[in-house]
Coordinates of C-alpha atoms in Angstrom, one line a residue:
X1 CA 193.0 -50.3 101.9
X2 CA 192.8 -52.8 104.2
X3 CA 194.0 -56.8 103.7
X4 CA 192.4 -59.6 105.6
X5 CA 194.5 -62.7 106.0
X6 CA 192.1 -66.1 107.5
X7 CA 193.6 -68.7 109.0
X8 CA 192.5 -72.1 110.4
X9 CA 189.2 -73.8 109.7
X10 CA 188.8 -77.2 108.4
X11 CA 187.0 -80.8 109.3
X12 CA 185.8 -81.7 112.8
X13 CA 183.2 -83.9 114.0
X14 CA 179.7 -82.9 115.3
X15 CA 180.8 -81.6 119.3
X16 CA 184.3 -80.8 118.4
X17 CA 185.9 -77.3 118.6
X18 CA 188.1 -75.6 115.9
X19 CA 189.5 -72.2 116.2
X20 CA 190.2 -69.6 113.1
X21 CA 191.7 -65.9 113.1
X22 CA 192.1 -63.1 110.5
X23 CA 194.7 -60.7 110.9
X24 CA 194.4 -57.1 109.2
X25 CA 196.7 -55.2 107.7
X26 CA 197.3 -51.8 106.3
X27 CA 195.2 -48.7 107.1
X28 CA 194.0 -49.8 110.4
X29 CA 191.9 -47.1 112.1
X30 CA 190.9 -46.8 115.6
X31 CA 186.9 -47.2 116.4
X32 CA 186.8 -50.2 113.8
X33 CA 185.0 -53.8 114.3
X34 CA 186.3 -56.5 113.3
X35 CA 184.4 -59.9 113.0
X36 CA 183.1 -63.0 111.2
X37 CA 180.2 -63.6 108.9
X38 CA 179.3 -66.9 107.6
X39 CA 177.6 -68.7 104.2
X40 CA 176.1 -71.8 104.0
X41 CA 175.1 -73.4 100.2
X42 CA 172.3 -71.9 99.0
X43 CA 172.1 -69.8 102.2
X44 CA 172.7 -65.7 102.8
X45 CA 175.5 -64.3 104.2
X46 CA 174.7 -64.3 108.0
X47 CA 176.8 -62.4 111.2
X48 CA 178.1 -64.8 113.4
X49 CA 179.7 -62.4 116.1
X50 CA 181.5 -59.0 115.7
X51 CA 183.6 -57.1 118.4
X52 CA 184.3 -53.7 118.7
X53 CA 188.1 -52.5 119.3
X54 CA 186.5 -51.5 122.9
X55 CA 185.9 -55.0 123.7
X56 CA 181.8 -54.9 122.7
X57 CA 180.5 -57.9 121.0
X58 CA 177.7 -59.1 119.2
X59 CA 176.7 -62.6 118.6
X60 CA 173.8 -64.8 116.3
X61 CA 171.7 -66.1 118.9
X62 CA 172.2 -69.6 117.2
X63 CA 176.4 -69.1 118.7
X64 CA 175.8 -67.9 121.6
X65 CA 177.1 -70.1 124.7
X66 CA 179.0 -71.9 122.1
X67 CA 181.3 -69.4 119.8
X68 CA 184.0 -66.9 121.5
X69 CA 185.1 -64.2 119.6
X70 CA 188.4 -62.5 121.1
X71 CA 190.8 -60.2 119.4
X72 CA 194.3 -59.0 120.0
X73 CA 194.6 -55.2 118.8
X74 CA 197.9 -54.9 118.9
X75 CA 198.1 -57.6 116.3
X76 CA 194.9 -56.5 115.0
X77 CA 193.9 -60.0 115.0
X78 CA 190.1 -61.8 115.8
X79 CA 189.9 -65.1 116.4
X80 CA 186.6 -66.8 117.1
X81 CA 187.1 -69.9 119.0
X82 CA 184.4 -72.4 118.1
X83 CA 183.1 -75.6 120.5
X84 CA 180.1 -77.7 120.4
X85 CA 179.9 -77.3 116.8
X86 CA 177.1 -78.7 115.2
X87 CA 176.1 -79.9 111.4
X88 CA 174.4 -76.7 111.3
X89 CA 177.4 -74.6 111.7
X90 CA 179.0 -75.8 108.4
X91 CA 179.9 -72.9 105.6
X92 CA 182.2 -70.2 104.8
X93 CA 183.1 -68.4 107.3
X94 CA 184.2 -64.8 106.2
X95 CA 186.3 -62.0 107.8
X96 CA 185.1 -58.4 108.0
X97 CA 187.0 -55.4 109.2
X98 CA 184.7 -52.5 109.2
X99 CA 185.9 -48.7 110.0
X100 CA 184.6 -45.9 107.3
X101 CA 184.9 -48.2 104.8
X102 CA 183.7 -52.4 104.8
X103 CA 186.2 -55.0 103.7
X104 CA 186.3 -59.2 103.9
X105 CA 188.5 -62.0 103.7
X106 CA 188.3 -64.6 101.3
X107 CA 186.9 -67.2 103.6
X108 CA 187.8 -70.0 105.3
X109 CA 185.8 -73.9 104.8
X110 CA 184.8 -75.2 108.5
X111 CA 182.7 -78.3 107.8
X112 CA 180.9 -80.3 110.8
X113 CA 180.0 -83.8 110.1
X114 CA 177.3 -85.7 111.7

């Protein structure tokens, strides 16, 4: 079993920059990604940017030049610093550590206002 803990998020106007982390605990395997996912009302789930223990990283083009997801694996901590947010990045922004198995976080609120 694996526990995610989120922390940071919160209300920052359009152009601002907020930074959140999730720290994992508990059967941490090597070879795992860890990452953030985010939900918007009446919206799907959608990736915002994973990285591989190795240091590999995936981002939603819509992010990209903007978001920087980092992690520190002795911790076994991701943090995704976020700048030049927009309106459009407002939701739920959800931590997922995947290995064998998939597992997220409650969620953390970052709201953007215009």
């Amino acid at each position: 079993q694996v526990h995610l803990v989120e922390s940071g998020g919160g209300l920052v106007q359009a152009g601002g920059s907020l930074r959140i982390s999730c720290a994992a605990s508990g059967r941490i395997n090597s070879g795992n990604v860890m990452g953030w996912y985010r939900q918007a009302p009446g919206k799907q789930r959608e990736l915002v940017a994973i990285m591989t223990n190795g240091g590999s990283t995936n981002y939603a083009d819509s992010v990209k030049g903007r978001f920087t997801i980092s992690r520190d694996n002795a911790k076994n901590t991701v943090y995704l610093q976020m700048n030049s947010l927009k309106p459009e990045d407002t939701g739920v922004y959800i931590c997922n550590y995947r290995d064998f198995l998939n597992y997220w976080g409650q969620g953390t609120q970052v709201t953007v206002s215009s």
